[in-house]
mmCIF file of N, CA, C and O in Angstrom:
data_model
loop_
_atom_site.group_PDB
_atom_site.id
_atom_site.type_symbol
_atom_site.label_atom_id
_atom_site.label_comp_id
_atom_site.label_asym_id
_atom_site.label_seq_id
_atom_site.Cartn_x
_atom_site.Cartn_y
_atom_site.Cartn_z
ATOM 1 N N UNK A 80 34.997 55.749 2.480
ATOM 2 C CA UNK A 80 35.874 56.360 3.460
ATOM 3 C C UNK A 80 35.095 57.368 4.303
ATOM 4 O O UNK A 80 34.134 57.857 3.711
ATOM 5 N N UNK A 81 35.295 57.783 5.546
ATOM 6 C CA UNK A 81 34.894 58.478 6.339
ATOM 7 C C UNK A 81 35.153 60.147 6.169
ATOM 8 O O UNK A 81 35.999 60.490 5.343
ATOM 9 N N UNK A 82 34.565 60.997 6.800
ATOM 10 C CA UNK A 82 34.598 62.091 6.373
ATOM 11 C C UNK A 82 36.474 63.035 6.782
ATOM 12 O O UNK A 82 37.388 63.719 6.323
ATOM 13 N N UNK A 83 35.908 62.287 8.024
ATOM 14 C CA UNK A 83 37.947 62.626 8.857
ATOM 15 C C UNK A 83 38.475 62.298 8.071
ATOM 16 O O UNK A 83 38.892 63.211 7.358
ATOM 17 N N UNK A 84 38.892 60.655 7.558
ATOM 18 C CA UNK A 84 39.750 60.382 6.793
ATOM 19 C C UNK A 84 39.833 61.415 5.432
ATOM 20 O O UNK A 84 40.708 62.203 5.073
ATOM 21 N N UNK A 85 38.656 61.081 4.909
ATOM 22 C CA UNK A 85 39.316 62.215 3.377
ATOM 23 C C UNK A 85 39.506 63.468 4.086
ATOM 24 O O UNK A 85 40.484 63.828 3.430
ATOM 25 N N UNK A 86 39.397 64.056 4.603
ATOM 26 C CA UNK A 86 39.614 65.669 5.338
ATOM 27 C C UNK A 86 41.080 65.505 5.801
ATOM 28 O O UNK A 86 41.822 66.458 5.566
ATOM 29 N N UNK A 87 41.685 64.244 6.534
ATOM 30 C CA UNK A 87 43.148 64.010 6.590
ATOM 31 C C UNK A 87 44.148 63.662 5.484
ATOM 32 O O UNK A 87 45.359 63.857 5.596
ATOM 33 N N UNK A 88 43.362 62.963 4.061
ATOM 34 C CA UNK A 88 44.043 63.158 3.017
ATOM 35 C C UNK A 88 44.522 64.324 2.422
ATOM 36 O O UNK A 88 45.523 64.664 1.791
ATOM 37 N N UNK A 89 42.935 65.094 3.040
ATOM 38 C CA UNK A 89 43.531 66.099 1.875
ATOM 39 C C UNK A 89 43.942 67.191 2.764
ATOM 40 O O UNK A 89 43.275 68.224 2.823
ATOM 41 N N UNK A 90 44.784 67.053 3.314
ATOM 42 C CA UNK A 90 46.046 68.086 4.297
ATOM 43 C C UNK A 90 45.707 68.268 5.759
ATOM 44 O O UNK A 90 46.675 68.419 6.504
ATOM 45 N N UNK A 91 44.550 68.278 6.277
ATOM 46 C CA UNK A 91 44.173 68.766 7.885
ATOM 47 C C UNK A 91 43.048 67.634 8.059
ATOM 48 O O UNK A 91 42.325 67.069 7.240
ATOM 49 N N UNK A 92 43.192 67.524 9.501
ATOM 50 C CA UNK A 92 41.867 66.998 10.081
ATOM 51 C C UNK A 92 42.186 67.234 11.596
ATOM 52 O O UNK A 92 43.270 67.567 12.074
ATOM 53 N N UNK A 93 41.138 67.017 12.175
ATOM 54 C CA UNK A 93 40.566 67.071 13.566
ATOM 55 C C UNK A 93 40.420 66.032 14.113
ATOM 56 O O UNK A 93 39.561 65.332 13.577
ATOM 57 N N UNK A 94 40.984 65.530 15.134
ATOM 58 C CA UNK A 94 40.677 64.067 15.731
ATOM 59 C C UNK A 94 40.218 64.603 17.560
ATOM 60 O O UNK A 94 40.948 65.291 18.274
ATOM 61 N N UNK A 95 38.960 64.093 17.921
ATOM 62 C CA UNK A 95 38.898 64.571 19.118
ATOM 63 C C UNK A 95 39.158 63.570 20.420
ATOM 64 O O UNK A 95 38.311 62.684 20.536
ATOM 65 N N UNK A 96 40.247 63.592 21.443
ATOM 66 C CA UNK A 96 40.616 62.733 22.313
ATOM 67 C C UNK A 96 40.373 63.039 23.293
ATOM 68 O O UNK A 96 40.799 62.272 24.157
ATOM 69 N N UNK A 97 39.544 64.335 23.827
ATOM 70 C CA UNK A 97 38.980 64.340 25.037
ATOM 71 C C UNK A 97 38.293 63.255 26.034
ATOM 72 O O UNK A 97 37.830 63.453 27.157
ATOM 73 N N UNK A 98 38.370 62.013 25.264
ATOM 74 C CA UNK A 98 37.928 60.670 26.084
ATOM 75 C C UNK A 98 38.859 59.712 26.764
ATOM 76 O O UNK A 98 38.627 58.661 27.362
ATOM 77 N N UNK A 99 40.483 60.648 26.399
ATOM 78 C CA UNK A 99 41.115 60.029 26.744
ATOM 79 C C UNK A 99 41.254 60.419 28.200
ATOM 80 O O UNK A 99 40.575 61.355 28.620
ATOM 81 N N UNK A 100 42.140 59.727 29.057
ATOM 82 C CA UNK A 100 42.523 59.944 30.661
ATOM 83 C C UNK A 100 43.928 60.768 30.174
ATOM 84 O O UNK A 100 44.469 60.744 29.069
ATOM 85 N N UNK A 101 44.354 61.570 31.510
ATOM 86 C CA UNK A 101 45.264 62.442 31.889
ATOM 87 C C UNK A 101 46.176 62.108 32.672
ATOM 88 O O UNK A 101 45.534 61.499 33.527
ATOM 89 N N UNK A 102 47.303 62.074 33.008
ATOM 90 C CA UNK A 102 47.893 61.569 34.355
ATOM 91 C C UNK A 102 49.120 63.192 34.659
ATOM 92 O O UNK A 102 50.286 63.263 34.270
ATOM 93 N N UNK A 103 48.697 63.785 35.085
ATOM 94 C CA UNK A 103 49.448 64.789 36.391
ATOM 95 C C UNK A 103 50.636 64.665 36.927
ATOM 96 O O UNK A 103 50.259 64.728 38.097
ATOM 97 N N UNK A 104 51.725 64.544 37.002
ATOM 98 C CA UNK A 104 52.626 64.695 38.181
ATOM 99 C C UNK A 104 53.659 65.498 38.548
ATOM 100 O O UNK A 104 54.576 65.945 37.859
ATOM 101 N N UNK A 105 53.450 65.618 39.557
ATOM 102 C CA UNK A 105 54.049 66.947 40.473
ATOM 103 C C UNK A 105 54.932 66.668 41.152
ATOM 104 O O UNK A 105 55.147 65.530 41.569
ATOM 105 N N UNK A 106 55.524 67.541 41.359
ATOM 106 C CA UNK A 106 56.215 67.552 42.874
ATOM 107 C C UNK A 106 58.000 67.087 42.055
ATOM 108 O O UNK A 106 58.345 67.058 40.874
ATOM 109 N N UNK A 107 58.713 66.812 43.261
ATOM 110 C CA UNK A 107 60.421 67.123 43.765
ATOM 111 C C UNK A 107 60.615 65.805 42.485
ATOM 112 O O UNK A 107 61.366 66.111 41.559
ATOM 113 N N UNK A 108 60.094 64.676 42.443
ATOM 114 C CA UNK A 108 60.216 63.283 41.524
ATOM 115 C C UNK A 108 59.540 63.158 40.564
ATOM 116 O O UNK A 108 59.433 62.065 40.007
ATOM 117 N N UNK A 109 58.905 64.278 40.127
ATOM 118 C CA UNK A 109 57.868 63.796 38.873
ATOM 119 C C UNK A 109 58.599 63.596 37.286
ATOM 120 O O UNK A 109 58.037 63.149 36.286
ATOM 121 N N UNK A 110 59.646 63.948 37.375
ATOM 122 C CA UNK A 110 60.557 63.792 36.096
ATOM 123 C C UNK A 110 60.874 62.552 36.314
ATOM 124 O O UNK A 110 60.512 61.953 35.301
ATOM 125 N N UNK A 111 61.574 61.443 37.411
ATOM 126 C CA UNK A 111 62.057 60.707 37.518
ATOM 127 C C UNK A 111 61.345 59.516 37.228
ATOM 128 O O UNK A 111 61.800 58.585 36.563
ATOM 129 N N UNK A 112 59.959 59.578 37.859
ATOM 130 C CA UNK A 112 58.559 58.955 37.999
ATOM 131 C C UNK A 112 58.439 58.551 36.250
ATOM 132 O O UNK A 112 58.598 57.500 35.629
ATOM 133 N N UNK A 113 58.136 59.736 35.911
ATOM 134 C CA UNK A 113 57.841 59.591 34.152
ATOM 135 C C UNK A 113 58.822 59.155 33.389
ATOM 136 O O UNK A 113 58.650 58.285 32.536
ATOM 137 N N UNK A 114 59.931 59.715 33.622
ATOM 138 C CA UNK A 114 61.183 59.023 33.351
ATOM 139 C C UNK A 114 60.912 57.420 33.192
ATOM 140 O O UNK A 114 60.693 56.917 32.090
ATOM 141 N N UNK A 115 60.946 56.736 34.301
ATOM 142 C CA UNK A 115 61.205 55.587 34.261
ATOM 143 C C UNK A 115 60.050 54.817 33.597
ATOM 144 O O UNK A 115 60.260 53.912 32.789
ATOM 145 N N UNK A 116 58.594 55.289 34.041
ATOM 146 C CA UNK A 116 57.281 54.425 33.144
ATOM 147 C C UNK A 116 57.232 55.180 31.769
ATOM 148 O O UNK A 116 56.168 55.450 31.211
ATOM 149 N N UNK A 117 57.953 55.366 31.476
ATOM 150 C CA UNK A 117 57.741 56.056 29.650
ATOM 151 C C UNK A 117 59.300 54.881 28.836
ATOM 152 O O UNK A 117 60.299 54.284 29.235
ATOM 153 N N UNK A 118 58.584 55.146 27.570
ATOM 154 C CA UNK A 118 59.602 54.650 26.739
ATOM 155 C C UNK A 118 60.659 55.688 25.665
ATOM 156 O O UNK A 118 61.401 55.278 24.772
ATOM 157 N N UNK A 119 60.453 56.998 26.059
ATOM 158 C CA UNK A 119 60.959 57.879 25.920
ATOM 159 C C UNK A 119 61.672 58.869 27.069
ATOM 160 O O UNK A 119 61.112 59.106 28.140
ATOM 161 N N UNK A 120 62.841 59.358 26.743
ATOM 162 C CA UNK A 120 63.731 60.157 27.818
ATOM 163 C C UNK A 120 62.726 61.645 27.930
ATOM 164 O O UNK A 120 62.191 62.405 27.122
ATOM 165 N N UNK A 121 62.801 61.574 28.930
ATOM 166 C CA UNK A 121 61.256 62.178 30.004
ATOM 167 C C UNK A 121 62.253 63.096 30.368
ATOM 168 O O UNK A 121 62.080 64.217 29.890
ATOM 169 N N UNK A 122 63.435 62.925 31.207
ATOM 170 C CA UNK A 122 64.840 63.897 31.619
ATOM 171 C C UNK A 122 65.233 65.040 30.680
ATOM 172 O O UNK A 122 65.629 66.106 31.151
ATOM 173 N N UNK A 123 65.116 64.813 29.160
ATOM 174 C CA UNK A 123 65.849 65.802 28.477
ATOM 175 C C UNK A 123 65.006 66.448 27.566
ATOM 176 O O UNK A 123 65.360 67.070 26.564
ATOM 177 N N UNK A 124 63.440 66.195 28.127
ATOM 178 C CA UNK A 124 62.882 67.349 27.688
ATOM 179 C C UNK A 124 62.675 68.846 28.217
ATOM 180 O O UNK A 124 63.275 69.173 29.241
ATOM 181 N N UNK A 125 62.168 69.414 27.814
ATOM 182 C CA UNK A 125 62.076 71.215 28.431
ATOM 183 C C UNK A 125 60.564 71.627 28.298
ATOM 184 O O UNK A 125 59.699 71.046 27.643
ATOM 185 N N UNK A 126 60.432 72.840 29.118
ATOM 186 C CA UNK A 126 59.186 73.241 29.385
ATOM 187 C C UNK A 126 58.400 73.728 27.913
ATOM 188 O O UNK A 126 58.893 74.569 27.162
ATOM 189 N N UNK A 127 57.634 73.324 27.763
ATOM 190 C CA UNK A 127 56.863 73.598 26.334
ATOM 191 C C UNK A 127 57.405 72.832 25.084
ATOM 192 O O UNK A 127 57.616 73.366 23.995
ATOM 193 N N UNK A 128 57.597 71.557 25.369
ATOM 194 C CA UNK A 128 57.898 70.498 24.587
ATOM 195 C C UNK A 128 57.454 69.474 24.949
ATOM 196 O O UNK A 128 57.288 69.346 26.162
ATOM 197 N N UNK A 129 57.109 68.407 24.088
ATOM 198 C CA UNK A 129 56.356 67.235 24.075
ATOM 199 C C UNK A 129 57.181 65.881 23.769
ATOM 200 O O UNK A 129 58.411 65.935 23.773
ATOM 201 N N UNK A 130 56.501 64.644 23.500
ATOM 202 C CA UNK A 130 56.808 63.739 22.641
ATOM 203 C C UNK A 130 56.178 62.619 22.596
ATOM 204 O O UNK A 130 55.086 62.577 23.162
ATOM 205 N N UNK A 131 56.577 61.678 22.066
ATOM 206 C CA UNK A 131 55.144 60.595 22.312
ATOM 207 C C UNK A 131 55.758 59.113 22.528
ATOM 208 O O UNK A 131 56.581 58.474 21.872
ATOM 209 N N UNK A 132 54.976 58.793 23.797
ATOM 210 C CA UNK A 132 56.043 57.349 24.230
ATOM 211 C C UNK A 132 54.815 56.936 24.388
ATOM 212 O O UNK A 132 53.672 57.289 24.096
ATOM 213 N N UNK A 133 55.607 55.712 25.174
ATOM 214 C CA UNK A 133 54.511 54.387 25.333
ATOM 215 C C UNK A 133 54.735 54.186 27.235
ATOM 216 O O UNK A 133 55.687 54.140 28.014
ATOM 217 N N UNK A 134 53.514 54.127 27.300
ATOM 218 C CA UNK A 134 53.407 53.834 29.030
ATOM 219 C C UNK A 134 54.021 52.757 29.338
ATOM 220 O O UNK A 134 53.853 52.026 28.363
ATOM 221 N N UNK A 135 55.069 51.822 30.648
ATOM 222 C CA UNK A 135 55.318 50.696 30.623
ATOM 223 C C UNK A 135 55.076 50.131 31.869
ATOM 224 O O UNK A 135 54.868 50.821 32.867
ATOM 225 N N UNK A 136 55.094 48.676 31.871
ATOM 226 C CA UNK A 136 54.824 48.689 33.524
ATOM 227 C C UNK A 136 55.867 47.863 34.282
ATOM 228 O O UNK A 136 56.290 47.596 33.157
ATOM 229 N N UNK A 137 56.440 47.402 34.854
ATOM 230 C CA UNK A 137 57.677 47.436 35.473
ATOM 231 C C UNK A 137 58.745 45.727 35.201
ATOM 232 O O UNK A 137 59.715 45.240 35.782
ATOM 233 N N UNK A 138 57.711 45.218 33.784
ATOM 234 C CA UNK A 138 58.840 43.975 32.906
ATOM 235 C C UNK A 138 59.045 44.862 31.607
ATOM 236 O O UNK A 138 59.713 44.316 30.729
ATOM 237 N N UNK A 139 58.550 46.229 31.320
ATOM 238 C CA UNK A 139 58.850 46.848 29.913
ATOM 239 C C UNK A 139 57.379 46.764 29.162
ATOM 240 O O UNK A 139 57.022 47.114 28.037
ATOM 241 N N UNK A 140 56.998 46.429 29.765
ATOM 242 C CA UNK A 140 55.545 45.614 28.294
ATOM 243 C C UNK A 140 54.518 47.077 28.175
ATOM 244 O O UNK A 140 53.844 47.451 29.134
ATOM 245 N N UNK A 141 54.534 47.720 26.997
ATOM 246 C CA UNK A 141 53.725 48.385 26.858
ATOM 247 C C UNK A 141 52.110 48.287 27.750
ATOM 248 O O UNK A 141 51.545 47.203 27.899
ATOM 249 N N UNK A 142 51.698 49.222 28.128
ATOM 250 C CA UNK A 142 50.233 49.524 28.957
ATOM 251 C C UNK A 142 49.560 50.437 28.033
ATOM 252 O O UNK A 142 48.335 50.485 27.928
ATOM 253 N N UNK A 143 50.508 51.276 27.254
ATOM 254 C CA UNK A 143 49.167 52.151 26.725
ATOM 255 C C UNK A 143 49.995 53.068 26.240
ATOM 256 O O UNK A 143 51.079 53.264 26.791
ATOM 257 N N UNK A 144 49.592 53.791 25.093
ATOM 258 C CA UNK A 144 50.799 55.132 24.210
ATOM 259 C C UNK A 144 50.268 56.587 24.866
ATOM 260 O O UNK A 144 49.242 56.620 25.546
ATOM 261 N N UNK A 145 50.854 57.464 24.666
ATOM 262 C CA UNK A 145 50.539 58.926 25.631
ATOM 263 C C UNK A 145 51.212 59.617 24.950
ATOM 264 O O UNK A 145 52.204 59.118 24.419
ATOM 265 N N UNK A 146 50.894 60.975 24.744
ATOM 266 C CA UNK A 146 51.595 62.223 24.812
ATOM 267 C C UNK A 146 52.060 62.812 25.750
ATOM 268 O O UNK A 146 51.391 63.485 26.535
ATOM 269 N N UNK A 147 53.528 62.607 25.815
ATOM 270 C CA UNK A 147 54.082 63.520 27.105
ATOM 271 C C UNK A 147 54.261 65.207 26.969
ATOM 272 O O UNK A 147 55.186 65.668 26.301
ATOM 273 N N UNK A 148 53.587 65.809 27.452
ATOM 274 C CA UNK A 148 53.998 67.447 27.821
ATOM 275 C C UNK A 148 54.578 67.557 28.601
ATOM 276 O O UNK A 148 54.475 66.719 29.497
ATOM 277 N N UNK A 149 55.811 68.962 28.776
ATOM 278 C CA UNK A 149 55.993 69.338 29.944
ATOM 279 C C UNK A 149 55.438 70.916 29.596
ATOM 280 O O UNK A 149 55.589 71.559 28.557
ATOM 281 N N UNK A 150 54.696 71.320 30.936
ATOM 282 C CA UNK A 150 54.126 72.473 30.961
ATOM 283 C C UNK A 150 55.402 73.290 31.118
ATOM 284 O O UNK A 150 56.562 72.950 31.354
ATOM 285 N N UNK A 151 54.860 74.404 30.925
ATOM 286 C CA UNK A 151 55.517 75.687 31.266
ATOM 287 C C UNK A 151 55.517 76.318 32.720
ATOM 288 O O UNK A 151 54.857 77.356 32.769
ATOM 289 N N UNK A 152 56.044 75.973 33.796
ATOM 290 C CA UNK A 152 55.508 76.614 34.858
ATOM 291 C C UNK A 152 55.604 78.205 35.140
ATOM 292 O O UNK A 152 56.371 78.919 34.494
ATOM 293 N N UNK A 153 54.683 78.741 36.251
ATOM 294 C CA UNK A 153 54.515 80.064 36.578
ATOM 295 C C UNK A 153 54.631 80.358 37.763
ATOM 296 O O UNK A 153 53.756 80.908 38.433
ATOM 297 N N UNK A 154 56.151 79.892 38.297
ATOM 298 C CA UNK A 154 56.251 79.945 39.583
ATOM 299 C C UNK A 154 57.558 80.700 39.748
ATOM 300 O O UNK A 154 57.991 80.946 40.873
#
């Protein structure tokens, strides 16, 4: 077994995903936007909450899994 893995057995580990891509969106539609390409309700989350859906592309078919944030804004 790998060193992560036993380090995740035995209560914590570190997984690093900085290789993953980011996707941004802003503005007046960006709830609606995410809303609709996520497989999770994107609408009834709140600022400093997350969740984890699946990207889709416009027959349903999974593209790829993501962590959705919504930031906290400072405006």
């Amino acid at each position: 077994m790998s060193e992560g893995y036993e380090a995740l057995r035995a209560g914590a580990a570190w997984l690093d995903l900085s290789a993953r891509g980011r996707i941004t969106a802003r503005g007046r539609d960006r709830v609606r936007l995410l809303h609709n390409i996520s497989s999770n309700e994107v609408k009834k989350m709140t600022p400093g909450n997350g969740c984890y859906a699946f990207l889709l592309n416009q027959q349903g078919r999974i593209q790829a899994d993501l962590a959705c944030c919504v930031a906290k804004t400072t405006s």
